[in-house]
XYZ file of C-alpha atoms in Angstrom:
267
model
C -3.043 -18.315 12.428
C -7.160 -17.690 10.670
C -7.795 -18.847 7.707
C -9.333 -17.198 5.020
C -11.959 -19.598 3.802
C -12.217 -20.059 -0.323
C -15.962 -19.464 -1.221
C -15.150 -21.636 -4.222
C -13.893 -24.665 -3.812
C -13.649 -24.295 0.206
C -9.986 -25.404 -0.180
C -8.394 -22.644 2.754
C -5.807 -20.235 2.596
C -4.095 -19.846 5.600
C -2.980 -15.841 6.530
C 0.531 -14.536 6.757
C 1.637 -14.034 10.376
C 4.067 -11.723 10.019
C 6.606 -12.076 13.658
C 8.656 -9.565 13.619
C 8.086 -6.787 15.867
C 5.035 -4.068 15.823
C 4.799 -0.714 17.582
C 1.750 1.351 18.679
C 1.008 4.553 16.565
C -1.715 6.144 17.050
C -3.633 3.497 18.226
C -2.328 1.390 15.303
C -0.471 -1.237 15.158
C 2.600 -0.731 12.668
C 5.848 -3.678 11.482
C 9.408 -2.137 12.670
C 10.102 -3.438 9.031
C 13.048 -2.533 6.647
C 12.282 -3.242 3.108
C 14.429 -6.384 2.587
C 12.553 -7.541 5.334
C 9.132 -6.501 4.291
C 10.158 -8.326 1.053
C 10.992 -11.206 2.446
C 7.863 -12.140 4.210
C 5.932 -11.378 0.511
C 8.723 -13.881 -1.103
C 7.604 -16.624 1.733
C 3.775 -15.453 1.804
C 4.384 -16.020 -2.028
C 5.748 -19.671 -1.868
C 3.485 -20.863 0.954
C 0.441 -19.522 -0.952
C -0.693 -17.610 2.576
C -2.817 -14.665 2.674
C -0.486 -11.382 3.031
C -2.644 -8.150 3.017
C -0.160 -4.635 2.934
C -1.329 -1.721 4.742
C 0.858 1.482 3.853
C 0.638 4.092 6.422
C 1.533 8.205 5.852
C 0.263 11.252 7.317
C -2.900 11.777 5.720
C -4.084 7.958 5.718
C -3.809 8.895 9.567
C -6.075 11.739 9.718
C -8.597 10.737 7.419
C -8.345 7.224 9.605
C -9.850 9.016 12.531
C -12.058 10.923 10.178
C -13.330 7.498 8.758
C -13.598 4.839 11.270
C -14.356 2.319 8.247
C -11.612 3.415 6.729
C -9.278 2.627 9.597
C -11.103 -0.857 10.165
C -9.784 -1.554 6.388
C -6.678 -0.702 7.527
C -6.297 -2.692 10.619
C -7.705 -5.264 8.890
C -3.704 -5.765 6.729
C -1.494 -8.396 8.432
C 1.440 -6.090 7.713
C 1.603 -2.610 7.730
C 4.784 -0.149 7.007
C 5.421 3.027 7.657
C 5.004 4.681 3.568
C 5.514 8.166 4.980
C 8.276 9.997 6.412
C 6.132 12.304 8.793
C 5.121 8.459 10.408
C 8.727 7.575 10.879
C 9.583 10.932 12.333
C 6.353 10.666 14.842
C 7.688 7.145 15.692
C 10.950 8.164 16.714
C 9.502 11.652 18.615
C 7.285 9.316 20.391
C 10.020 6.801 21.028
C 8.319 4.081 19.029
C 11.323 4.068 16.395
C 11.139 2.277 12.960
C 13.747 1.463 10.935
C 13.064 3.452 7.978
C 10.276 4.533 5.427
C 8.539 2.160 3.210
C 7.370 4.116 0.298
C 4.548 2.124 -1.400
C 6.466 2.790 -4.582
C 10.047 1.385 -3.732
C 8.062 -1.626 -2.375
C 6.292 -2.413 -5.836
C 9.625 -2.252 -7.374
C 11.468 -4.407 -4.908
C 8.607 -7.628 -5.394
C 9.085 -6.525 -9.578
C 13.072 -7.050 -8.300
C 12.305 -10.011 -7.146
C 9.156 -11.484 -8.926
C 11.787 -10.692 -12.012
C 14.301 -13.735 -10.669
C 11.380 -15.884 -9.428
C 8.761 -15.485 -12.137
C 6.489 -13.735 -10.210
C 2.253 -13.496 -11.201
C 1.159 -10.120 -11.059
C -2.203 -8.853 -12.201
C -2.294 -4.768 -11.859
C -5.770 -2.967 -11.114
C -6.263 0.281 -11.686
C -5.132 3.717 -13.244
C -7.005 4.914 -16.506
C -6.698 2.354 -19.544
C -4.126 4.257 -20.997
C -1.797 4.162 -17.989
C -2.600 0.670 -17.519
C -1.403 -0.382 -20.850
C 1.426 2.259 -20.351
C 2.526 0.259 -17.145
C 2.276 -3.320 -18.715
C 4.344 -2.157 -21.171
C 6.787 -0.871 -18.400
C 6.914 -3.674 -16.341
C 7.548 -5.801 -19.120
C 10.311 -3.877 -20.388
C 11.590 -3.535 -17.249
C 10.692 -7.151 -15.459
C 10.985 -9.497 -18.090
C 11.298 -12.074 -15.563
C 7.690 -10.955 -14.144
C 4.267 -12.800 -15.228
C 1.908 -10.008 -16.413
C -0.955 -12.596 -15.095
C -3.835 -9.548 -16.148
C -4.743 -5.863 -15.707
C -7.550 -3.978 -14.951
C -8.174 -0.078 -14.921
C -9.779 1.032 -12.015
C -12.618 2.672 -13.920
C -15.263 0.580 -13.203
C -18.569 0.966 -10.959
C -19.671 -0.431 -7.538
C -21.903 -3.230 -9.915
C -19.143 -4.129 -11.440
C -16.179 -4.732 -8.171
C -17.832 -8.942 -7.956
C -16.594 -9.603 -11.709
C -13.489 -8.101 -11.296
C -12.622 -9.858 -7.893
C -13.523 -13.419 -9.929
C -11.524 -11.795 -12.904
C -8.289 -11.725 -10.573
C -9.150 -15.067 -8.704
C -9.203 -16.042 -12.005
C -5.638 -14.986 -13.189
C -3.908 -17.102 -10.345
C -1.597 -13.838 -9.396
C 0.608 -14.033 -6.693
C 0.403 -10.459 -6.120
C -2.088 -7.776 -6.995
C -1.063 -3.944 -7.130
C -4.290 -2.070 -6.679
C -3.680 1.744 -7.733
C -7.271 3.203 -6.904
C -7.649 6.653 -4.514
C -8.269 6.044 -0.965
C -10.108 4.597 0.159
C -12.078 2.985 -2.279
C -8.790 1.410 -2.405
C -8.969 0.021 1.141
C -12.631 -0.539 0.737
C -11.873 -2.831 -2.063
C -9.029 -5.059 -0.897
C -10.739 -5.185 1.997
C -14.032 -6.512 0.289
C -12.899 -8.982 -1.626
C -9.608 -10.264 -0.671
C -11.632 -13.207 0.277
C -12.634 -13.964 -3.303
C -9.631 -12.637 -4.880
C -7.764 -15.368 -2.671
C -4.646 -13.457 -3.899
C -1.513 -14.387 -1.384
C 0.308 -10.636 -1.838
C -2.449 -7.629 -2.098
C -0.622 -4.283 -2.173
C -2.441 -0.508 -2.597
C 0.023 1.797 -4.398
C -1.059 4.396 -4.629
C -0.431 6.500 -7.626
C 2.602 4.676 -8.339
C 1.852 3.763 -11.996
C 1.687 7.167 -12.801
C 5.098 7.399 -11.864
C 5.898 3.626 -14.074
C 4.094 5.222 -16.889
C 6.053 8.119 -16.987
C 3.186 10.528 -16.563
C 4.396 11.739 -12.926
C 7.755 12.460 -11.825
C 8.980 11.509 -8.863
C 10.719 13.901 -6.156
C 14.596 13.558 -6.799
C 16.523 11.580 -4.062
C 17.509 14.554 -2.061
C 13.825 15.352 -1.920
C 13.028 11.839 -0.647
C 16.091 11.208 1.841
C 14.812 14.502 4.002
C 10.981 13.782 3.739
C 10.107 16.615 1.476
C 8.596 14.568 -1.274
C 4.916 15.830 -0.974
C 6.347 19.397 -1.258
C 8.132 18.091 -4.589
C 4.153 16.976 -5.324
C 2.917 20.265 -4.270
C 5.830 22.197 -6.623
C 4.142 20.527 -9.680
C 0.662 20.419 -9.097
C 0.270 23.594 -6.349
C -3.495 24.135 -7.448
C -4.681 20.961 -6.627
C -2.483 19.623 -3.825
C -1.359 23.063 -1.840
C -4.482 23.356 0.482
C -4.601 19.537 1.016
C -1.533 19.255 2.292
C -1.456 22.415 4.710
C -4.993 20.726 6.156
C -3.709 17.324 6.202
C -0.091 18.547 7.898
C -1.549 20.490 10.452
C -3.932 17.641 11.499
C -1.022 15.597 12.026
C 1.101 17.620 14.011
C -1.901 18.210 16.197
C -2.305 14.267 16.595
C 1.215 14.215 17.210
C 1.123 16.685 20.165
C -1.623 14.974 21.512
C -0.234 11.705 21.580
C 2.726 12.259 23.662
C 0.428 13.455 26.013
C -2.414 10.912 25.906
C -1.127 7.809 23.858
C -3.943 6.202 22.538
C -3.927 3.075 22.906
C -4.494 -0.013 19.912
C -7.756 -1.077 18.903
């Protein structure tokens, strides 16, 4: 195991070692885990005070990792990488490197909160607007009263304030940090300040706070079942999202075809 060193008191925080099987997709090591297995790893990391940095992978992120090598490095620095998109699970089947199921970031967040409701996890919520941040805190307290809110901080801070935010999180003694900041800033923040924050579990949750706070409606289960959650989002915000998904999905399909004939090596 590697050691993440505490810059304040030099006490060690060991990196959690995921022992379950992983597969290589598009040169990225993805762990072949069901939601329940991921939650078991998270619980173990919390109880043993080990560092578990969770990376979530969907089609758009795979495309953007190819465009932005720095983003790729930040995602690969995670020690548990999960398939957050149905397209990634579909690709794993086509490439004969089958993943057991999709582990959506928002489902994992609710799973952590559900277990935390029983175990008394301390949670810090980082990201979104001040209004959404406050509403998210309120909803967690209402839906998961056994969870301790160790702290909150909205996502509208500049680069010069990052160190102070990271120290605020460190001082909270949280077990779990939810990061609701858009990519690639989210991955950059998590990778840059992980050693300072010294939080056992760090999970980038994307737009999950907007859903939890009721600002955005999540796709019905039937849309989720058939991997069409992205289309539901486009229907909700066509002017903003149609071009992004058209370009991203087209590029991802091209990468998948290439991967069939020239598989990428892990790096």
